[in-house]
PDB file of C-alpha atoms in Angstrom:
ATOM      1  CA  MET U   1     126.702 104.512 -78.584  1.00  0.00           C
ATOM      2  CA  SER U   2     124.676 101.550 -80.156  1.00  0.00           C
ATOM      3  CA  ALA U   3     120.704 101.447 -79.630  1.00  0.00           C
ATOM      4  CA  PRO U   4     119.672  98.802 -76.732  1.00  0.00           C
ATOM      5  CA  SER U   5     118.672  95.490 -78.070  1.00  0.00           C
ATOM      6  CA  GLY U   6     114.988  94.121 -77.517  1.00  0.00           C
ATOM      7  CA  GLU U   7     116.225  92.013 -74.404  1.00  0.00           C
ATOM      8  CA  GLU U   8     117.767  95.335 -73.069  1.00  0.00           C
ATOM      9  CA  LYS U   9     114.558  97.262 -73.433  1.00  0.00           C
ATOM     10  CA  LEU U  10     112.465  94.165 -71.990  1.00  0.00           C
ATOM     11  CA  ARG U  11     114.717  94.360 -68.947  1.00  0.00           C
ATOM     12  CA  GLY U  12     114.280  98.107 -68.778  1.00  0.00           C
ATOM     13  CA  LEU U  13     110.591  98.080 -69.021  1.00  0.00           C
ATOM     14  CA  VAL U  14     110.644  95.137 -66.325  1.00  0.00           C
ATOM     15  CA  ARG U  15     112.328  97.390 -64.067  1.00  0.00           C
ATOM     16  CA  GLU U  16     110.426 100.339 -64.704  1.00  0.00           C
ATOM     17  CA  TRP U  17     106.933  98.618 -64.173  1.00  0.00           C
ATOM     18  CA  GLY U  18     107.550  96.586 -61.527  1.00  0.00           C
ATOM     19  CA  PRO U  19     106.515  94.879 -59.150  1.00  0.00           C
ATOM     20  CA  LEU U  20     104.628  92.853 -61.347  1.00  0.00           C
ATOM     21  CA  LEU U  21     101.759  90.298 -61.906  1.00  0.00           C
ATOM     22  CA  VAL U  22     102.144  87.737 -64.987  1.00  0.00           C
ATOM     23  CA  ALA U  23      99.493  86.657 -66.877  1.00  0.00           C
ATOM     24  CA  PHE U  24     101.175  83.336 -66.847  1.00  0.00           C
ATOM     25  CA  SER U  25      99.918  80.362 -69.303  1.00  0.00           C
ATOM     26  CA  GLY U  26     103.273  78.365 -69.367  1.00  0.00           C
ATOM     27  CA  GLY U  27     103.448  79.129 -72.957  1.00  0.00           C
ATOM     28  CA  VAL U  28     107.291  80.245 -74.486  1.00  0.00           C
ATOM     29  CA  ASP U  29     105.877  83.986 -74.294  1.00  0.00           C
ATOM     30  CA  SER U  30     104.840  84.251 -70.990  1.00  0.00           C
ATOM     31  CA  THR U  31     107.720  82.145 -69.434  1.00  0.00           C
ATOM     32  CA  VAL U  32     110.272  84.582 -71.059  1.00  0.00           C
ATOM     33  CA  VAL U  33     108.369  87.092 -69.327  1.00  0.00           C
ATOM     34  CA  LEU U  34     108.268  85.370 -65.953  1.00  0.00           C
ATOM     35  CA  ARG U  35     112.183  84.742 -66.223  1.00  0.00           C
ATOM     36  CA  VAL U  36     113.115  88.332 -66.877  1.00  0.00           C
ATOM     37  CA  ALA U  37     110.726  89.564 -64.402  1.00  0.00           C
ATOM     38  CA  VAL U  38     112.383  87.165 -61.652  1.00  0.00           C
ATOM     39  CA  ASP U  39     115.968  88.064 -62.645  1.00  0.00           C
ATOM     40  CA  GLU U  40     115.381  91.546 -62.563  1.00  0.00           C
ATOM     41  CA  LEU U  41     112.668  92.163 -59.599  1.00  0.00           C
ATOM     42  CA  GLY U  42     113.357  89.306 -57.483  1.00  0.00           C
ATOM     43  CA  ALA U  43     110.648  86.583 -56.806  1.00  0.00           C
ATOM     44  CA  GLU U  44     109.341  88.278 -53.835  1.00  0.00           C
ATOM     45  CA  ARG U  45     108.132  90.927 -56.268  1.00  0.00           C
ATOM     46  CA  VAL U  46     106.605  89.013 -59.096  1.00  0.00           C
ATOM     47  CA  LEU U  47     103.509  86.896 -59.091  1.00  0.00           C
ATOM     48  CA  ALA U  48     102.790  84.491 -61.972  1.00  0.00           C
ATOM     49  CA  VAL U  49      98.649  83.958 -62.095  1.00  0.00           C
ATOM     50  CA  THR U  50      97.460  81.031 -64.507  1.00  0.00           C
ATOM     51  CA  ALA U  51      93.792  80.813 -65.353  1.00  0.00           C
ATOM     52  CA  CYS U  52      92.583  77.088 -65.212  1.00  0.00           C
ATOM     53  CA  GLY U  53      88.856  76.721 -66.540  1.00  0.00           C
ATOM     54  CA  ASP U  54      86.491  75.392 -69.468  1.00  0.00           C
ATOM     55  CA  VAL U  55      88.748  76.350 -72.055  1.00  0.00           C
ATOM     56  CA  HIS U  56      91.749  75.085 -70.727  1.00  0.00           C
ATOM     57  CA  THR U  57      93.384  71.536 -70.145  1.00  0.00           C
ATOM     58  CA  ASP U  58      94.664  70.088 -66.626  1.00  0.00           C
ATOM     59  CA  GLU U  59      97.829  69.212 -68.520  1.00  0.00           C
ATOM     60  CA  GLU U  60      98.409  73.116 -69.287  1.00  0.00           C
ATOM     61  CA  ALA U  61      97.869  73.933 -65.682  1.00  0.00           C
ATOM     62  CA  ALA U  62     100.228  71.531 -64.500  1.00  0.00           C
ATOM     63  CA  ALA U  63     103.115  72.415 -66.925  1.00  0.00           C
ATOM     64  CA  ALA U  64     102.228  75.817 -65.956  1.00  0.00           C
ATOM     65  CA  ARG U  65     103.047  74.936 -62.385  1.00  0.00           C
ATOM     66  CA  GLU U  66     106.058  73.071 -63.116  1.00  0.00           C
ATOM     67  CA  THR U  67     107.879  75.912 -64.772  1.00  0.00           C
ATOM     68  CA  ALA U  68     106.757  78.455 -62.525  1.00  0.00           C
ATOM     69  CA  ALA U  69     108.455  76.256 -59.805  1.00  0.00           C
ATOM     70  CA  ARG U  70     111.347  75.447 -61.876  1.00  0.00           C
ATOM     71  CA  LEU U  71     111.915  79.329 -62.066  1.00  0.00           C
ATOM     72  CA  GLY U  72     111.543  79.882 -58.573  1.00  0.00           C
ATOM     73  CA  ALA U  73     108.515  82.358 -58.971  1.00  0.00           C
ATOM     74  CA  ARG U  74     105.618  82.707 -56.562  1.00  0.00           C
ATOM     75  CA  HIS U  75     102.476  80.899 -58.623  1.00  0.00           C
ATOM     76  CA  LEU U  76      98.790  81.095 -58.140  1.00  0.00           C
ATOM     77  CA  VAL U  77      96.437  79.259 -60.369  1.00  0.00           C
ATOM     78  CA  ILE U  78      92.623  80.630 -60.351  1.00  0.00           C
ATOM     79  CA  CYS U  79      89.656  78.803 -61.631  1.00  0.00           C
ATOM     80  CA  THR U  80      87.653  80.403 -64.332  1.00  0.00           C
ATOM     81  CA  SER U  81      84.416  79.580 -66.065  1.00  0.00           C
ATOM     82  CA  GLU U  82      84.368  80.899 -69.775  1.00  0.00           C
ATOM     83  CA  LEU U  83      81.122  79.517 -70.470  1.00  0.00           C
ATOM     84  CA  ALA U  84      79.627  81.573 -67.771  1.00  0.00           C
ATOM     85  CA  ILE U  85      80.568  84.684 -69.134  1.00  0.00           C
ATOM     86  CA  PRO U  86      77.369  86.329 -71.199  1.00  0.00           C
ATOM     87  CA  GLY U  87      77.721  85.862 -74.693  1.00  0.00           C
ATOM     88  CA  PHE U  88      80.855  83.848 -74.691  1.00  0.00           C
ATOM     89  CA  SER U  89      79.064  80.497 -75.545  1.00  0.00           C
ATOM     90  CA  ALA U  90      77.791  81.966 -78.560  1.00  0.00           C
ATOM     91  CA  ASN U  91      81.255  82.166 -79.991  1.00  0.00           C
ATOM     92  CA  PRO U  92      81.212  85.388 -81.461  1.00  0.00           C
ATOM     93  CA  PRO U  93      84.096  86.846 -83.046  1.00  0.00           C
ATOM     94  CA  ASP U  94      84.840  88.938 -80.373  1.00  0.00           C
ATOM     95  CA  ARG U  95      84.885  85.952 -77.832  1.00  0.00           C
ATOM     96  CA  CYS U  96      88.490  86.557 -76.812  1.00  0.00           C
ATOM     97  CA  TYR U  97      87.776  89.845 -75.937  1.00  0.00           C
ATOM     98  CA  LEU U  98      84.801  88.868 -73.614  1.00  0.00           C
ATOM     99  CA  CYS U  99      87.031  86.319 -72.245  1.00  0.00           C
ATOM    100  CA  LYS U 100      89.943  88.660 -71.516  1.00  0.00           C
ATOM    101  CA  ARG U 101      88.120  91.345 -70.384  1.00  0.00           C
ATOM    102  CA  CYS U 102      86.770  89.018 -67.234  1.00  0.00           C
ATOM    103  CA  MET U 103      90.213  87.483 -66.852  1.00  0.00           C
ATOM    104  CA  TYR U 104      92.379  90.782 -66.862  1.00  0.00           C
ATOM    105  CA  ALA U 105      89.679  92.230 -64.454  1.00  0.00           C
ATOM    106  CA  LYS U 106      90.424  89.699 -61.659  1.00  0.00           C
ATOM    107  CA  LEU U 107      94.030  89.716 -62.434  1.00  0.00           C
ATOM    108  CA  VAL U 108      94.001  93.659 -61.742  1.00  0.00           C
ATOM    109  CA  GLU U 109      91.942  92.985 -58.657  1.00  0.00           C
ATOM    110  CA  ILE U 110      94.477  90.457 -57.347  1.00  0.00           C
ATOM    111  CA  ALA U 111      97.377  92.883 -58.461  1.00  0.00           C
ATOM    112  CA  TRP U 112      95.690  95.509 -55.952  1.00  0.00           C
ATOM    113  CA  ALA U 113      95.448  92.953 -53.254  1.00  0.00           C
ATOM    114  CA  GLU U 114      98.861  92.364 -53.614  1.00  0.00           C
ATOM    115  CA  ASP U 115     100.231  95.263 -53.813  1.00  0.00           C
ATOM    116  CA  LEU U 116     101.345  94.715 -57.473  1.00  0.00           C
ATOM    117  CA  LYS U 117     102.134  97.814 -59.560  1.00  0.00           C
ATOM    118  CA  THR U 118     101.455  96.429 -63.233  1.00  0.00           C
ATOM    119  CA  VAL U 119      99.528  93.591 -64.710  1.00  0.00           C
ATOM    120  CA  VAL U 120     101.620  92.138 -67.658  1.00  0.00           C
ATOM    121  CA  ASP U 121     101.044  89.680 -70.576  1.00  0.00           C
ATOM    122  CA  GLY U 122     103.447  87.530 -73.140  1.00  0.00           C
ATOM    123  CA  GLY U 123     101.918  89.206 -76.120  1.00  0.00           C
ATOM    124  CA  ASN U 124     104.736  89.659 -78.490  1.00  0.00           C
ATOM    125  CA  LEU U 125     104.925  92.258 -81.449  1.00  0.00           C
ATOM    126  CA  ASP U 126     103.887  89.854 -84.166  1.00  0.00           C
ATOM    127  CA  ASP U 127     100.489  89.322 -82.366  1.00  0.00           C
ATOM    128  CA  GLU U 128      99.621  92.716 -83.496  1.00  0.00           C
ATOM    129  CA  ALA U 129      99.442  91.634 -87.057  1.00  0.00           C
ATOM    130  CA  ASP U 130      96.689  88.999 -86.426  1.00  0.00           C
ATOM    131  CA  TYR U 131      92.961  89.239 -85.304  1.00  0.00           C
ATOM    132  CA  ARG U 132      93.477  89.743 -81.624  1.00  0.00           C
ATOM    133  CA  PRO U 133      90.282  91.193 -79.725  1.00  0.00           C
ATOM    134  CA  GLY U 134      91.417  90.477 -76.462  1.00  0.00           C
ATOM    135  CA  SER U 135      94.229  93.218 -76.988  1.00  0.00           C
ATOM    136  CA  ARG U 136      91.437  95.488 -76.660  1.00  0.00           C
ATOM    137  CA  ALA U 137      90.686  94.090 -73.274  1.00  0.00           C
ATOM    138  CA  ALA U 138      94.293  94.665 -72.187  1.00  0.00           C
ATOM    139  CA  ALA U 139      94.634  98.133 -73.420  1.00  0.00           C
ATOM    140  CA  GLU U 140      91.255  98.833 -71.361  1.00  0.00           C
ATOM    141  CA  LEU U 141      92.639  97.765 -68.261  1.00  0.00           C
ATOM    142  CA  GLY U 142      96.004  98.835 -68.350  1.00  0.00           C
ATOM    143  CA  VAL U 143      97.840  95.448 -68.984  1.00  0.00           C
ATOM    144  CA  ARG U 144     100.935  95.675 -70.561  1.00  0.00           C
ATOM    145  CA  SER U 145     102.691  93.481 -73.099  1.00  0.00           C
ATOM    146  CA  PRO U 146     106.522  94.220 -72.315  1.00  0.00           C
ATOM    147  CA  LEU U 147     107.482  91.900 -75.300  1.00  0.00           C
ATOM    148  CA  ALA U 148     105.696  93.891 -77.758  1.00  0.00           C
ATOM    149  CA  GLU U 149     106.664  97.107 -76.505  1.00  0.00           C
ATOM    150  CA  ALA U 150     110.336  96.198 -76.587  1.00  0.00           C
ATOM    151  CA  GLY U 151     110.054  95.270 -80.459  1.00  0.00           C
ATOM    152  CA  ILE U 152     110.198  91.597 -79.697  1.00  0.00           C
ATOM    153  CA  GLY U 153     108.466  88.942 -82.095  1.00  0.00           C
ATOM    154  CA  LYS U 154     107.872  85.248 -82.111  1.00  0.00           C
ATOM    155  CA  ALA U 155     111.163  84.411 -83.670  1.00  0.00           C
ATOM    156  CA  GLY U 156     112.695  87.060 -80.954  1.00  0.00           C
ATOM    157  CA  VAL U 157     111.143  85.233 -78.113  1.00  0.00           C
ATOM    158  CA  ARG U 158     112.307  82.035 -79.254  1.00  0.00           C
ATOM    159  CA  ALA U 159     115.668  82.933 -79.505  1.00  0.00           C
ATOM    160  CA  LEU U 160     115.670  84.874 -76.043  1.00  0.00           C
ATOM    161  CA  ALA U 161     114.125  81.683 -74.417  1.00  0.00           C
ATOM    162  CA  ARG U 162     116.914  79.443 -75.938  1.00  0.00           C
ATOM    163  CA  GLU U 163     119.977  82.051 -74.640  1.00  0.00           C
ATOM    164  CA  LEU U 164     118.098  82.077 -71.376  1.00  0.00           C
ATOM    165  CA  GLY U 165     118.268  78.231 -71.359  1.00  0.00           C
ATOM    166  CA  LEU U 166     114.646  77.767 -70.677  1.00  0.00           C
ATOM    167  CA  PRO U 167     114.069  74.075 -71.636  1.00  0.00           C
ATOM    168  CA  ASP U 168     110.683  74.704 -73.341  1.00  0.00           C
ATOM    169  CA  TRP U 169     112.071  77.266 -76.139  1.00  0.00           C
ATOM    170  CA  ASP U 170     110.556  75.588 -78.838  1.00  0.00           C
ATOM    171  CA  ARG U 171     107.468  74.191 -77.234  1.00  0.00           C
ATOM    172  CA  PRO U 172     104.433  74.625 -79.647  1.00  0.00           C
ATOM    173  CA  ALA U 173     101.893  77.174 -79.121  1.00  0.00           C
ATOM    174  CA  SER U 174      98.612  76.107 -77.276  1.00  0.00           C
ATOM    175  CA  PRO U 175      95.836  78.861 -77.501  1.00  0.00           C
ATOM    176  CA  CYS U 176      92.600  77.968 -75.532  1.00  0.00           C
ATOM    177  CA  LEU U 177      90.178  75.169 -76.687  1.00  0.00           C
ATOM    178  CA  ALA U 178      87.671  77.616 -78.021  1.00  0.00           C
ATOM    179  CA  SER U 179      90.047  78.670 -80.844  1.00  0.00           C
ATOM    180  CA  ARG U 180      89.488  75.252 -82.370  1.00  0.00           C
ATOM    181  CA  PHE U 181      85.697  76.275 -83.200  1.00  0.00           C
ATOM    182  CA  PRO U 182      84.456  78.789 -86.579  1.00  0.00           C
ATOM    183  CA  TYR U 183      83.032  81.826 -84.958  1.00  0.00           C
ATOM    184  CA  GLY U 184      79.197  81.281 -84.702  1.00  0.00           C
ATOM    185  CA  GLU U 185      79.585  77.447 -83.691  1.00  0.00           C
ATOM    186  CA  SER U 186      78.265  77.268 -79.909  1.00  0.00           C
ATOM    187  CA  LEU U 187      80.565  76.066 -77.439  1.00  0.00           C
ATOM    188  CA  THR U 188      79.806  73.452 -74.529  1.00  0.00           C
ATOM    189  CA  VAL U 189      81.902  71.495 -72.184  1.00  0.00           C
ATOM    190  CA  ALA U 190      80.890  68.614 -74.062  1.00  0.00           C
ATOM    191  CA  LYS U 191      82.539  70.084 -77.433  1.00  0.00           C
ATOM    192  CA  LEU U 192      85.557  71.169 -75.660  1.00  0.00           C
ATOM    193  CA  ARG U 193      86.209  67.964 -74.247  1.00  0.00           C
ATOM    194  CA  MET U 194      86.079  66.259 -77.871  1.00  0.00           C
ATOM    195  CA  VAL U 195      88.706  68.587 -79.026  1.00  0.00           C
ATOM    196  CA  ALA U 196      91.024  68.089 -75.653  1.00  0.00           C
ATOM    197  CA  GLU U 197      90.539  64.508 -75.986  1.00  0.00           C
ATOM    198  CA  GLY U 198      91.234  64.404 -79.828  1.00  0.00           C
ATOM    199  CA  GLU U 199      94.344  66.427 -79.228  1.00  0.00           C
ATOM    200  CA  ARG U 200      95.635  64.476 -76.561  1.00  0.00           C
ATOM    201  CA  HIS U 201      95.227  61.156 -78.716  1.00  0.00           C
ATOM    202  CA  LEU U 202      97.397  62.760 -81.437  1.00  0.00           C
ATOM    203  CA  ARG U 203     100.110  64.128 -78.939  1.00  0.00           C
ATOM    204  CA  GLY U 204     100.252  60.561 -77.792  1.00  0.00           C
ATOM    205  CA  LEU U 205     100.686  59.287 -81.501  1.00  0.00           C
ATOM    206  CA  GLY U 206     103.815  61.693 -81.735  1.00  0.00           C
ATOM    207  CA  LEU U 207     102.103  64.311 -83.588  1.00  0.00           C
ATOM    208  CA  THR U 208     103.218  67.183 -81.282  1.00  0.00           C
ATOM    209  CA  THR U 209     102.213  70.158 -83.412  1.00  0.00           C
ATOM    210  CA  CYS U 210      98.282  69.687 -83.946  1.00  0.00           C
ATOM    211  CA  ARG U 211      95.089  71.163 -83.882  1.00  0.00           C
ATOM    212  CA  VAL U 212      91.505  69.324 -84.115  1.00  0.00           C
ATOM    213  CA  ARG U 213      89.362  72.126 -85.556  1.00  0.00           C
ATOM    214  CA  HIS U 214      85.754  71.334 -84.697  1.00  0.00           C
ATOM    215  CA  HIS U 215      83.129  71.644 -87.540  1.00  0.00           C
ATOM    216  CA  GLY U 216      80.001  70.271 -86.091  1.00  0.00           C
ATOM    217  CA  ASP U 217      80.400  66.317 -86.326  1.00  0.00           C
ATOM    218  CA  LEU U 218      83.815  66.618 -88.618  1.00  0.00           C
ATOM    219  CA  ALA U 219      86.987  66.980 -87.129  1.00  0.00           C
ATOM    220  CA  ARG U 220      89.446  68.749 -89.214  1.00  0.00           C
ATOM    221  CA  ILE U 221      92.842  67.582 -88.367  1.00  0.00           C
ATOM    222  CA  GLU U 222      95.922  70.141 -88.749  1.00  0.00           C
ATOM    223  CA  VAL U 223      99.526  68.486 -87.999  1.00  0.00           C
ATOM    224  CA  GLY U 224     103.170  69.883 -89.170  1.00  0.00           C
ATOM    225  CA  VAL U 225     103.582  69.791 -92.862  1.00  0.00           C
ATOM    226  CA  ASP U 226     106.166  67.473 -92.427  1.00  0.00           C
ATOM    227  CA  ASP U 227     103.840  65.285 -90.309  1.00  0.00           C
ATOM    228  CA  ILE U 228     101.298  64.886 -92.896  1.00  0.00           C
ATOM    229  CA  PRO U 229     102.680  61.650 -94.152  1.00  0.00           C
ATOM    230  CA  VAL U 230     103.001  60.376 -90.803  1.00  0.00           C
ATOM    231  CA  ALA U 231      99.167  60.775 -90.172  1.00  0.00           C
ATOM    232  CA  ALA U 232      98.748  59.481 -93.583  1.00  0.00           C
ATOM    233  CA  GLU U 233     100.369  56.186 -92.763  1.00  0.00           C
ATOM    234  CA  GLU U 234      97.810  53.451 -92.455  1.00  0.00           C
ATOM    235  CA  SER U 235      98.114  52.205 -89.090  1.00  0.00           C
ATOM    236  CA  VAL U 236      98.434  56.059 -87.527  1.00  0.00           C
ATOM    237  CA  ARG U 237      95.558  56.788 -89.643  1.00  0.00           C
ATOM    238  CA  ARG U 238      93.461  54.285 -88.658  1.00  0.00           C
ATOM    239  CA  ALA U 239      94.403  55.035 -84.925  1.00  0.00           C
ATOM    240  CA  ILE U 240      93.281  58.525 -85.273  1.00  0.00           C
ATOM    241  CA  VAL U 241      89.988  57.477 -86.967  1.00  0.00           C
ATOM    242  CA  ARG U 242      89.238  55.162 -84.373  1.00  0.00           C
ATOM    243  CA  ARG U 243      89.747  57.581 -81.575  1.00  0.00           C
ATOM    244  CA  LEU U 244      88.359  60.587 -82.634  1.00  0.00           C
ATOM    245  CA  ARG U 245      85.132  58.525 -83.415  1.00  0.00           C
ATOM    246  CA  GLU U 246      84.893  57.287 -79.885  1.00  0.00           C
ATOM    247  CA  VAL U 247      85.501  60.949 -78.853  1.00  0.00           C
ATOM    248  CA  GLY U 248      82.120  61.727 -80.519  1.00  0.00           C
ATOM    249  CA  TYR U 249      83.005  62.813 -84.277  1.00  0.00           C
ATOM    250  CA  ILE U 250      81.459  60.980 -87.449  1.00  0.00           C
ATOM    251  CA  HIS U 251      83.845  62.216 -89.832  1.00  0.00           C
ATOM    252  CA  VAL U 252      87.786  62.733 -89.966  1.00  0.00           C
ATOM    253  CA  ALA U 253      89.621  64.798 -92.235  1.00  0.00           C
ATOM    254  CA  LEU U 254      93.256  65.654 -92.314  1.00  0.00           C
ATOM    255  CA  ASP U 255      94.091  69.194 -93.728  1.00  0.00           C
ATOM    256  CA  LEU U 256      96.354  69.069 -96.604  1.00  0.00           C
ATOM    257  CA  GLU U 257      97.646  72.669 -96.056  1.00  0.00           C
ATOM    258  CA  GLY U 258      99.132  71.357 -92.510  1.00  0.00           C
ATOM    259  CA  PHE U 259      99.152  73.619 -89.126  1.00  0.00           C
ATOM    260  CA  ARG U 260      98.719  77.255 -89.300  1.00  0.00           C
ATOM    261  CA  SER U 261      98.342  79.388 -86.159  1.00  0.00           C
ATOM    262  CA  GLY U 262      95.109  81.375 -86.282  1.00  0.00           C
ATOM    263  CA  GLY U 263      93.831  78.926 -88.944  1.00  0.00           C
ATOM    264  CA  LEU U 264      90.187  79.775 -88.143  1.00  0.00           C
ATOM    265  CA  ASN U 265      90.951  83.765 -88.685  1.00  0.00           C
ATOM    266  CA  GLU U 266      91.335  83.101 -92.213  1.00  0.00           C
ATOM    267  CA  ALA U 267      87.410  83.242 -92.934  1.00  0.00           C
ATOM    268  CA  LEU U 268      87.342  86.431 -91.203  1.00  0.00           C
ATOM    269  CA  ARG U 269      90.297  87.710 -93.385  1.00  0.00           C
ATOM    270  CA  ASP U 270      88.360  86.352 -96.431  1.00  0.00           C
ATOM    271  CA  VAL U 271      85.291  88.085 -95.719  1.00  0.00           C
ATOM    272  CA  ALA U 272      87.121  91.356 -94.786  1.00  0.00           C
ATOM    273  CA  ALA U 273      88.997  90.825 -98.291  1.00  0.00           C
ATOM    274  CA  ARG U 274      85.635  90.209-100.038  1.00  0.00           C
ATOM    275  CA  THR U 275      84.162  93.294 -98.543  1.00  0.00           C
ATOM    276  CA  SER U 276      87.015  95.697 -99.447  1.00  0.00           C
ATOM    277  CA  LEU U 277      86.829  94.622-103.204  1.00  0.00           C
ATOM    278  CA  GLY U 278      83.044  94.622-102.961  1.00  0.00           C
ATOM    279  CA  ALA U 279      83.274  98.442-101.943  1.00  0.00           C
ATOM    280  CA  ALA U 280      86.259  99.239-104.149  1.00  0.00           C
ATOM    281  CA  SER U 281      83.825  98.005-107.046  1.00  0.00           C
ATOM    282  CA  GLU U 282      81.023  99.939-106.071  1.00  0.00           C
ATOM    283  CA  GLU U 283      83.226 103.020-106.303  1.00  0.00           C
ATOM    284  CA  LYS U 284      84.581 102.456-109.776  1.00  0.00           C
ATOM    285  CA  ALA U 285      81.149 101.858-110.680  1.00  0.00           C
TER     286      ALA U 285
END
């Protein structure tokens, strides 16, 4: 007898943990979880909940509503105010923990009120390799990650989404706007709006995979490697510079390394590596 596939494990976990509240961002990961939950449990035993606040765009909430409706799922959008969370606006390295701890606590309350057994999110196996302080908040509050626990990583999620016929199976990931800022750079509504408007303009130019990384008065633009020549083309370049200056940036730079998810975590990894090397050198000395 062959071992169960990742999809079989996922469906088994969903049945075991149901009824479910799904922390639903509208991204590919949580959409797969929601689709499988509705398939296995029925729409009446599943509730998708989407947070919409300071670090999210209106487009994200609208897309989540549309996707949930297409899947026939019950859906609730809750208003959040991340900048009001103590310590969050200072943007410390555990910023994500502070936010997730607050959000998951609200989801647990909703699940209890709705008589839903388990709160689940869209975390996948590959997320565990990156710096994800929000995972600690999930563990503390009993939030489960069925994709990760079924052994499904990013590539597996997209493959499954395609098999399930989800139209947005290849949609680029879109983490919260706070992820565009280096740790320690304070967060304000105005700064978050600059990033959101800048990225909206880039997408309008056809640069669908993009980030505006905020470095004070400098916007560092990341696009897919194949789109770097497009962004550097004279008319596109001028349009980008003009619009980003209009939203408040003074300097605009194109990152020649291209887009990479979690790019601002590179600084943390560099510090950790230097610290490790320094400790090793001291031991040898």
